Amino acid sequence: MPSPSSASGTSPSGEDDGTVLDRLFFRTVSPTDVSRCYGIERSSYPPDEAGTKSSLQYRQHHAAMFFRCAVLLPPEALESAGGGGLIAGGKGLGGLGGGGTEAAGGANVRRNLATESQKMTGTVIGYICSTRCWEFDHESMSVHDPTGPLLAVHSVVVMDRYRKMGIGTKMLKEYVSAVRRMELKSPLERIVLMSKADKLAFYVRAGFRITKPSPIAHGRETWYEGELEVRRRRVGGAGAAGAKAGIERRTSDGKKEKDRVNDDEDEDEDEDDGSRPCWIVDSFAVPGKAGGGNPAGVVLLPEETDPSKPETVEWMRSVAMEFNQSETAFVWERTGEGGAAPGGGANSNLSGSSSTGSGGSGSGAPDVPDHAHYNIKYLTCSGAEVDLCGHATLASASVLFDLLGSGAGGKKKRHVRKIVFRANRDSLKVRLAPDASTGVQIQPADDGKGGGKSKKAAEKSSVRISMDFPWRSTREVLEGADRAAILRMIQRAFKFSEESIMDDVLFVGIDSVGEDILVELKRERLLSLGYGSAHVNYDVLSTWGGGYTRGVILCCRATEEDRVITPTGDVPRIDFLSRFFGPKAGILEDPVTGSAHCTLAPYFGAKIGRANVVGRQISERGGVVECNLEDGAGEGEGRPRKVRIVGTAVLAVGGTLYV
């Protein structure tokens, strides 16, 4: 019989996943449910993390409205609902401290179709319990204070046989929705929790923000704290992310009021309000230098994303244009590859688990794969898709390594050391560089001088990552008409004189896939070129119709004078300098272009006679790209050819996308 983590879409008992989800009902836990909940707790967590039966009884008695469970109703309950997906209304269950809510279906599905007996005697298959407190520490969480502004989650757990079916995600979203609808005498500010590193992406997708490693000792592993605002920020008035029932706002005269929408519509929206976690990361930054590297947007999508749907493509285009970065990467888990992902592996307690204090986290088996698989798509600020983008890949990897909790110095048991991205043409292997130091992203700390990052926070916001990219050879353009057309384009775009264009150009070529033109110049000529439209005629760069599809690389050999000196030290050697212009991709000049080094590294590796070369892109922002040629200097035949690109990524912005 297939396991819940298999791709068959059935539970261990042979039930279809969709049928199970249709039969879910969420309600508060009653005293008679506690023994069942304790059985799930004890079977799911290690002894040093599981809560005691007395602690669950305390929470049910003192914080009943915050102790909610997922109930699997019998099949006859679904039949009585007309087969349309079971919705159980909360208004008929007032005595249950908040009652039940819908588990599946649309806004117009009927309520209260199951009997009260079915709702109370169905099988409890998971639960979430929390208590209120003033401080997020072990002492405060040990008791329930009904006036506390924080709601500390102790346990999020689903029975083993029902994991990997989406129940954990539905249960957490329903729980947050139920808390937001509660009318409390003392308002709640935030929901807080602790989680192990390999479950963090689950909570990020649910809207939580990861803040810091937790000082609370709980078991033997490192835990991280996350939080979620109970009152959602309103975006654009009454949009899907803002107009939720029961969310307080203030009118122009300062009085509180609540938006009221149809209950069915409210609960249906809470299943997925369309918001997505997003980041902006500076890739190939010079360590210690602020405002450097190439910024890229990163958006984390649910694993069921279908990029073939026209509406998905159009949404990605609109988001990329909204970000207005040279590239924005969209990443989502690639299922069925056998690798670990932020949502947890087959043995995790659900798509992601948490624990605070004496409740459990649901640690998975320690023997998990050390790699994860993701799809990736790249779109430019004009909405055009490109097949490969180095700096957006680096940015995406830095975000995912943070969420996957790859530890520094062996401090964590879980080490996801490799991510495999599936792009349009290539499979891209990404690793933490040998001297990389990363973990969960810490929010920038104030330096005490008015809002800057402290040195410690700045160090933690950066990570070195290596990426295996395809090797792209360069074919010299010798044919008279094509070469003359390229030289004429360069002359007009950069305002060379007719005499200097012949003397200053040392090589003209095009890469092996026909994307980029490579033009090697004398160093003094490259350094003399200015920036911006006053010095570059960008329109001219797209005039040659000889077959290149993306950009123009200008480059030269470097000297000792080109070494980069930073506040944290210097880069020992720079081998070549470059600039990249992407007129056919809607990019005037790219700050740092990792994918261009698929061509630059083999070219200069052969020219210099070294297997490892370092490039410096001399745009106005600037950045450094380290490159290692797998088969040594030159381009020997019969051996696999990959360019291993190493760069530093620095987190600049993290938040939630509502577009």
PDB file of C-alpha atoms in Angstrom, residues 224-420:
ATOM      1  CA  TYR A 224      14.298  29.525  15.056  1.00  0.00           C
ATOM      2  CA  GLU A 225      11.611  31.995  16.005  1.00  0.00           C
ATOM      3  CA  GLY A 226       8.918  33.193  13.633  1.00  0.00           C
ATOM      4  CA  GLU A 227       6.024  35.611  13.927  1.00  0.00           C
ATOM      5  CA  LEU A 228       2.866  36.609  12.093  1.00  0.00           C
ATOM      6  CA  GLU A 229       0.862  39.779  12.623  1.00  0.00           C
ATOM      7  CA  VAL A 230      -2.704  39.031  13.653  1.00  0.00           C
ATOM      8  CA  ARG A 231      -4.019  42.244  12.111  1.00  0.00           C
ATOM      9  CA  ARG A 232      -3.064  42.100   8.468  1.00  0.00           C
ATOM     10  CA  ARG A 233      -1.654  45.152   6.752  1.00  0.00           C
ATOM     11  CA  ARG A 234      -4.209  46.598   4.410  1.00  0.00           C
ATOM     12  CA  VAL A 235      -3.041  46.801   0.824  1.00  0.00           C
ATOM     13  CA  GLY A 236      -4.842  48.949  -1.704  1.00  0.00           C
ATOM     14  CA  GLY A 237      -8.063  49.379   0.289  1.00  0.00           C
ATOM     15  CA  ALA A 238     -10.456  46.461  -0.059  1.00  0.00           C
ATOM     16  CA  GLY A 239      -8.346  44.093  -2.127  1.00  0.00           C
ATOM     17  CA  ALA A 240      -8.092  40.351  -1.544  1.00  0.00           C
ATOM     18  CA  ALA A 241      -5.155  40.809   0.798  1.00  0.00           C
ATOM     19  CA  GLY A 242      -6.773  43.596   2.771  1.00  0.00           C
ATOM     20  CA  ALA A 243     -10.564  43.355   2.972  1.00  0.00           C
ATOM     21  CA  LYS A 244     -10.944  40.479   5.422  1.00  0.00           C
ATOM     22  CA  ALA A 245     -13.871  40.092   7.787  1.00  0.00           C
ATOM     23  CA  GLY A 246     -13.165  41.261  11.283  1.00  0.00           C
ATOM     24  CA  ILE A 247      -9.898  43.077  10.526  1.00  0.00           C
ATOM     25  CA  GLU A 248      -9.804  46.344  12.374  1.00  0.00           C
ATOM     26  CA  ARG A 249      -8.842  49.603  10.705  1.00  0.00           C
ATOM     27  CA  ARG A 250      -9.199  53.225  11.676  1.00  0.00           C
ATOM     28  CA  THR A 251     -11.351  55.809   9.970  1.00  0.00           C
ATOM     29  CA  SER A 252     -10.219  59.353   9.310  1.00  0.00           C
ATOM     30  CA  ASP A 253     -11.559  60.435  12.700  1.00  0.00           C
ATOM     31  CA  GLY A 254      -9.478  57.782  14.479  1.00  0.00           C
ATOM     32  CA  LYS A 255     -12.333  55.462  15.407  1.00  0.00           C
ATOM     33  CA  LYS A 256     -12.045  51.714  14.974  1.00  0.00           C
ATOM     34  CA  GLU A 257     -14.259  49.940  12.498  1.00  0.00           C
ATOM     35  CA  LYS A 258     -14.338  46.520  10.875  1.00  0.00           C
ATOM     36  CA  ASP A 259     -14.683  45.467   7.287  1.00  0.00           C
ATOM     37  CA  ARG A 260     -17.548  43.035   6.890  1.00  0.00           C
ATOM     38  CA  VAL A 261     -17.772  40.734   3.941  1.00  0.00           C
ATOM     39  CA  ASN A 262     -19.801  37.604   3.312  1.00  0.00           C
ATOM     40  CA  ASP A 263     -18.605  34.865   5.662  1.00  0.00           C
ATOM     41  CA  ASP A 264     -18.317  32.322   2.868  1.00  0.00           C
ATOM     42  CA  GLU A 265     -16.231  34.666   0.759  1.00  0.00           C
ATOM     43  CA  ASP A 266     -14.006  35.493   3.714  1.00  0.00           C
ATOM     44  CA  GLU A 267     -13.259  31.897   4.538  1.00  0.00           C
ATOM     45  CA  ASP A 268     -12.728  30.991   0.912  1.00  0.00           C
ATOM     46  CA  GLU A 269     -10.184  33.797   0.528  1.00  0.00           C
ATOM     47  CA  ASP A 270      -8.326  32.704   3.643  1.00  0.00           C
ATOM     48  CA  GLU A 271      -7.506  29.393   1.985  1.00  0.00           C
ATOM     49  CA  ASP A 272      -4.991  31.331  -0.141  1.00  0.00           C
ATOM     50  CA  ASP A 273      -5.052  35.108  -0.366  1.00  0.00           C
ATOM     51  CA  GLY A 274      -2.522  35.040  -3.171  1.00  0.00           C
ATOM     52  CA  SER A 275       0.314  36.604  -1.184  1.00  0.00           C
ATOM     53  CA  ARG A 276       3.794  35.159  -1.705  1.00  0.00           C
ATOM     54  CA  PRO A 277       7.087  35.587   0.170  1.00  0.00           C
ATOM     55  CA  CYS A 278       9.619  37.614  -1.784  1.00  0.00           C
ATOM     56  CA  TRP A 279      13.131  38.993  -1.480  1.00  0.00           C
ATOM     57  CA  ILE A 280      15.628  41.272  -3.216  1.00  0.00           C
ATOM     58  CA  VAL A 281      19.205  40.020  -3.037  1.00  0.00           C
ATOM     59  CA  ASP A 282      22.423  41.697  -4.208  1.00  0.00           C
ATOM     60  CA  SER A 283      24.332  39.009  -6.121  1.00  0.00           C
ATOM     61  CA  PHE A 284      28.078  38.943  -6.821  1.00  0.00           C
ATOM     62  CA  ALA A 285      28.491  41.753  -4.330  1.00  0.00           C
ATOM     63  CA  VAL A 286      31.915  42.828  -3.172  1.00  0.00           C
ATOM     64  CA  PRO A 287      32.121  41.723   0.502  1.00  0.00           C
ATOM     65  CA  GLY A 288      31.915  44.696   2.839  1.00  0.00           C
ATOM     66  CA  LYS A 289      30.784  47.137   0.133  1.00  0.00           C
ATOM     67  CA  ALA A 290      27.251  48.491   0.426  1.00  0.00           C
ATOM     68  CA  GLY A 291      25.146  48.964  -2.680  1.00  0.00           C
ATOM     69  CA  GLY A 292      27.168  46.666  -4.897  1.00  0.00           C
ATOM     70  CA  GLY A 293      26.475  43.584  -6.950  1.00  0.00           C
ATOM     71  CA  ASN A 294      23.432  42.946  -9.086  1.00  0.00           C
ATOM     72  CA  PRO A 295      20.037  43.031  -7.340  1.00  0.00           C
ATOM     73  CA  ALA A 296      17.560  40.323  -8.293  1.00  0.00           C
ATOM     74  CA  GLY A 297      14.029  39.662  -7.166  1.00  0.00           C
ATOM     75  CA  VAL A 298      13.114  36.227  -5.837  1.00  0.00           C
ATOM     76  CA  VAL A 299       9.535  34.944  -5.431  1.00  0.00           C
ATOM     77  CA  LEU A 300       8.798  31.594  -3.754  1.00  0.00           C
ATOM     78  CA  LEU A 301       5.767  29.848  -5.252  1.00  0.00           C
ATOM     79  CA  PRO A 302       3.760  26.803  -4.124  1.00  0.00           C
ATOM     80  CA  GLU A 303       4.924  23.465  -5.489  1.00  0.00           C
ATOM     81  CA  GLU A 304       1.723  22.985  -7.519  1.00  0.00           C
ATOM     82  CA  THR A 305       2.577  25.991  -9.727  1.00  0.00           C
ATOM     83  CA  ASP A 306       1.919  25.260 -13.409  1.00  0.00           C
ATOM     84  CA  PRO A 307       4.071  27.550 -15.607  1.00  0.00           C
ATOM     85  CA  SER A 308       2.299  26.384 -18.755  1.00  0.00           C
ATOM     86  CA  LYS A 309      -0.918  28.192 -17.838  1.00  0.00           C
ATOM     87  CA  PRO A 310      -1.283  31.518 -19.673  1.00  0.00           C
ATOM     88  CA  GLU A 311      -2.570  33.226 -16.533  1.00  0.00           C
ATOM     89  CA  THR A 312       0.519  32.091 -14.594  1.00  0.00           C
ATOM     90  CA  VAL A 313       2.830  33.421 -17.300  1.00  0.00           C
ATOM     91  CA  GLU A 314       1.001  36.736 -17.373  1.00  0.00           C
ATOM     92  CA  TRP A 315       1.143  37.011 -13.578  1.00  0.00           C
ATOM     93  CA  MET A 316       4.894  36.360 -13.579  1.00  0.00           C
ATOM     94  CA  ARG A 317       5.342  39.056 -16.229  1.00  0.00           C
ATOM     95  CA  SER A 318       3.394  41.596 -14.182  1.00  0.00           C
ATOM     96  CA  VAL A 319       5.353  40.774 -11.024  1.00  0.00           C
ATOM     97  CA  ALA A 320       8.706  41.051 -12.818  1.00  0.00           C
ATOM     98  CA  MET A 321       7.718  44.452 -14.175  1.00  0.00           C
ATOM     99  CA  GLU A 322       6.546  45.482 -10.703  1.00  0.00           C
ATOM    100  CA  PHE A 323       9.891  44.494  -9.166  1.00  0.00           C
ATOM    101  CA  ASN A 324      11.666  46.426 -11.935  1.00  0.00           C
ATOM    102  CA  GLN A 325      14.916  44.526 -11.380  1.00  0.00           C
ATOM    103  CA  SER A 326      17.024  43.390 -14.309  1.00  0.00           C
ATOM    104  CA  GLU A 327      15.783  39.860 -13.514  1.00  0.00           C
ATOM    105  CA  THR A 328      13.286  38.338 -11.116  1.00  0.00           C
ATOM    106  CA  ALA A 329      13.430  34.602 -10.420  1.00  0.00           C
ATOM    107  CA  PHE A 330      10.360  32.500  -9.640  1.00  0.00           C
ATOM    108  CA  VAL A 331      11.160  29.274  -7.812  1.00  0.00           C
ATOM    109  CA  TRP A 332       9.040  26.359  -6.648  1.00  0.00           C
ATOM    110  CA  GLU A 333       9.752  22.863  -5.388  1.00  0.00           C
ATOM    111  CA  ARG A 334      10.293  20.180  -8.010  1.00  0.00           C
ATOM    112  CA  THR A 335       8.401  17.178  -6.682  1.00  0.00           C
ATOM    113  CA  GLY A 336       9.248  13.550  -7.251  1.00  0.00           C
ATOM    114  CA  GLU A 337      13.025  14.089  -7.296  1.00  0.00           C
ATOM    115  CA  GLY A 338      13.757  12.475  -3.936  1.00  0.00           C
ATOM    116  CA  GLY A 339      15.479  15.544  -2.503  1.00  0.00           C
ATOM    117  CA  ALA A 340      14.782  17.497   0.633  1.00  0.00           C
ATOM    118  CA  ALA A 341      12.806  20.706   0.424  1.00  0.00           C
ATOM    119  CA  PRO A 342      11.968  23.430   2.937  1.00  0.00           C
ATOM    120  CA  GLY A 343       8.577  21.852   3.497  1.00  0.00           C
ATOM    121  CA  GLY A 344      10.117  18.750   5.040  1.00  0.00           C
ATOM    122  CA  GLY A 345      10.753  15.232   3.765  1.00  0.00           C
ATOM    123  CA  ALA A 346       8.571  12.145   3.767  1.00  0.00           C
ATOM    124  CA  ASN A 347       9.204  11.536   7.441  1.00  0.00           C
ATOM    125  CA  SER A 348       8.443  15.038   8.676  1.00  0.00           C
ATOM    126  CA  ASN A 349       5.320  15.495  10.788  1.00  0.00           C
ATOM    127  CA  LEU A 350       3.643  17.575   8.092  1.00  0.00           C
ATOM    128  CA  SER A 351       4.661  19.965   5.388  1.00  0.00           C
ATOM    129  CA  GLY A 352       6.366  21.836   8.224  1.00  0.00           C
ATOM    130  CA  SER A 353       6.138  21.596  12.009  1.00  0.00           C
ATOM    131  CA  SER A 354       6.759  23.819  14.966  1.00  0.00           C
ATOM    132  CA  SER A 355       7.094  23.674  18.677  1.00  0.00           C
ATOM    133  CA  THR A 356       7.486  26.155  21.468  1.00  0.00           C
ATOM    134  CA  GLY A 357       8.162  25.058  24.968  1.00  0.00           C
ATOM    135  CA  SER A 358       6.684  21.705  25.822  1.00  0.00           C
ATOM    136  CA  GLY A 359       4.902  20.948  22.674  1.00  0.00           C
ATOM    137  CA  GLY A 360       6.706  19.106  19.771  1.00  0.00           C
ATOM    138  CA  SER A 361       8.224  20.128  16.562  1.00  0.00           C
ATOM    139  CA  GLY A 362       7.968  17.004  14.619  1.00  0.00           C
ATOM    140  CA  SER A 363      11.589  16.458  13.727  1.00  0.00           C
ATOM    141  CA  GLY A 364      11.947  14.219  10.731  1.00  0.00           C
ATOM    142  CA  ALA A 365      14.298  11.300  10.461  1.00  0.00           C
ATOM    143  CA  PRO A 366      17.931  12.439  10.747  1.00  0.00           C
ATOM    144  CA  ASP A 367      18.841  10.556   7.581  1.00  0.00           C
ATOM    145  CA  VAL A 368      17.513  13.085   5.054  1.00  0.00           C
ATOM    146  CA  PRO A 369      19.011  13.851   1.636  1.00  0.00           C
ATOM    147  CA  ASP A 370      21.534  16.677   1.516  1.00  0.00           C
ATOM    148  CA  HIS A 371      20.042  18.218  -1.629  1.00  0.00           C
ATOM    149  CA  ALA A 372      16.826  19.778  -2.865  1.00  0.00           C
ATOM    150  CA  HIS A 373      15.246  20.226  -6.308  1.00  0.00           C
ATOM    151  CA  TYR A 374      13.527  23.360  -7.576  1.00  0.00           C
ATOM    152  CA  ASN A 375      12.150  24.747 -10.806  1.00  0.00           C
ATOM    153  CA  ILE A 376      13.277  28.233 -11.747  1.00  0.00           C
ATOM    154  CA  LYS A 377      12.117  30.798 -14.284  1.00  0.00           C
ATOM    155  CA  TYR A 378      13.748  34.153 -15.051  1.00  0.00           C
ATOM    156  CA  LEU A 379      11.898  37.236 -16.258  1.00  0.00           C
ATOM    157  CA  THR A 380      13.340  40.664 -16.974  1.00  0.00           C
ATOM    158  CA  CYS A 381      11.939  44.029 -15.929  1.00  0.00           C
ATOM    159  CA  SER A 382      10.276  44.272 -19.349  1.00  0.00           C
ATOM    160  CA  GLY A 383       8.449  40.977 -18.766  1.00  0.00           C
ATOM    161  CA  ALA A 384      10.594  39.003 -21.207  1.00  0.00           C
ATOM    162  CA  GLU A 385      11.703  35.508 -20.232  1.00  0.00           C
ATOM    163  CA  VAL A 386      15.366  34.482 -20.509  1.00  0.00           C
ATOM    164  CA  ASP A 387      16.716  30.937 -20.345  1.00  0.00           C
ATOM    165  CA  LEU A 388      19.565  31.555 -17.912  1.00  0.00           C
ATOM    166  CA  CYS A 389      20.485  34.217 -15.379  1.00  0.00           C
ATOM    167  CA  GLY A 390      23.444  33.788 -13.062  1.00  0.00           C
ATOM    168  CA  HIS A 391      22.779  36.526 -10.535  1.00  0.00           C
ATOM    169  CA  ALA A 392      19.088  35.570 -10.145  1.00  0.00           C
ATOM    170  CA  THR A 393      20.139  31.937  -9.622  1.00  0.00           C
ATOM    171  CA  LEU A 394      22.617  33.036  -6.950  1.00  0.00           C
ATOM    172  CA  ALA A 395      19.943  35.158  -5.276  1.00  0.00           C
ATOM    173  CA  SER A 396      17.434  32.292  -5.303  1.00  0.00           C
ATOM    174  CA  ALA A 397      19.972  29.854  -3.897  1.00  0.00           C
ATOM    175  CA  SER A 398      20.867  32.194  -1.031  1.00  0.00           C
ATOM    176  CA  VAL A 399      17.195  32.487  -0.056  1.00  0.00           C
ATOM    177  CA  LEU A 400      16.578  28.735  -0.227  1.00  0.00           C
ATOM    178  CA  PHE A 401      19.728  27.837   1.697  1.00  0.00           C
ATOM    179  CA  ASP A 402      18.542  30.186   4.430  1.00  0.00           C
ATOM    180  CA  LEU A 403      15.107  28.581   4.481  1.00  0.00           C
ATOM    181  CA  LEU A 404      16.534  25.064   4.315  1.00  0.00           C
ATOM    182  CA  GLY A 405      18.695  25.836   7.344  1.00  0.00           C
ATOM    183  CA  SER A 406      22.087  24.745   6.023  1.00  0.00           C
ATOM    184  CA  GLY A 407      24.286  25.231   9.041  1.00  0.00           C
ATOM    185  CA  ALA A 408      27.655  26.838   9.556  1.00  0.00           C
ATOM    186  CA  GLY A 409      30.372  24.916  11.337  1.00  0.00           C
ATOM    187  CA  GLY A 410      28.285  21.781  11.796  1.00  0.00           C
ATOM    188  CA  LYS A 411      25.991  23.419  14.335  1.00  0.00           C
ATOM    189  CA  LYS A 412      22.872  21.816  12.893  1.00  0.00           C
ATOM    190  CA  LYS A 413      22.132  18.181  12.160  1.00  0.00           C
ATOM    191  CA  ARG A 414      20.466  19.032   8.856  1.00  0.00           C
ATOM    192  CA  HIS A 415      22.851  20.084   6.088  1.00  0.00           C
ATOM    193  CA  VAL A 416      21.274  20.778   2.722  1.00  0.00           C
ATOM    194  CA  ARG A 417      24.453  21.461   0.836  1.00  0.00           C
ATOM    195  CA  LYS A 418      23.179  21.372  -2.740  1.00  0.00           C
ATOM    196  CA  ILE A 419      20.193  22.683  -4.676  1.00  0.00           C
ATOM    197  CA  VAL A 420      19.448  21.565  -8.223  1.00  0.00           C
TER     198      VAL A 420
END
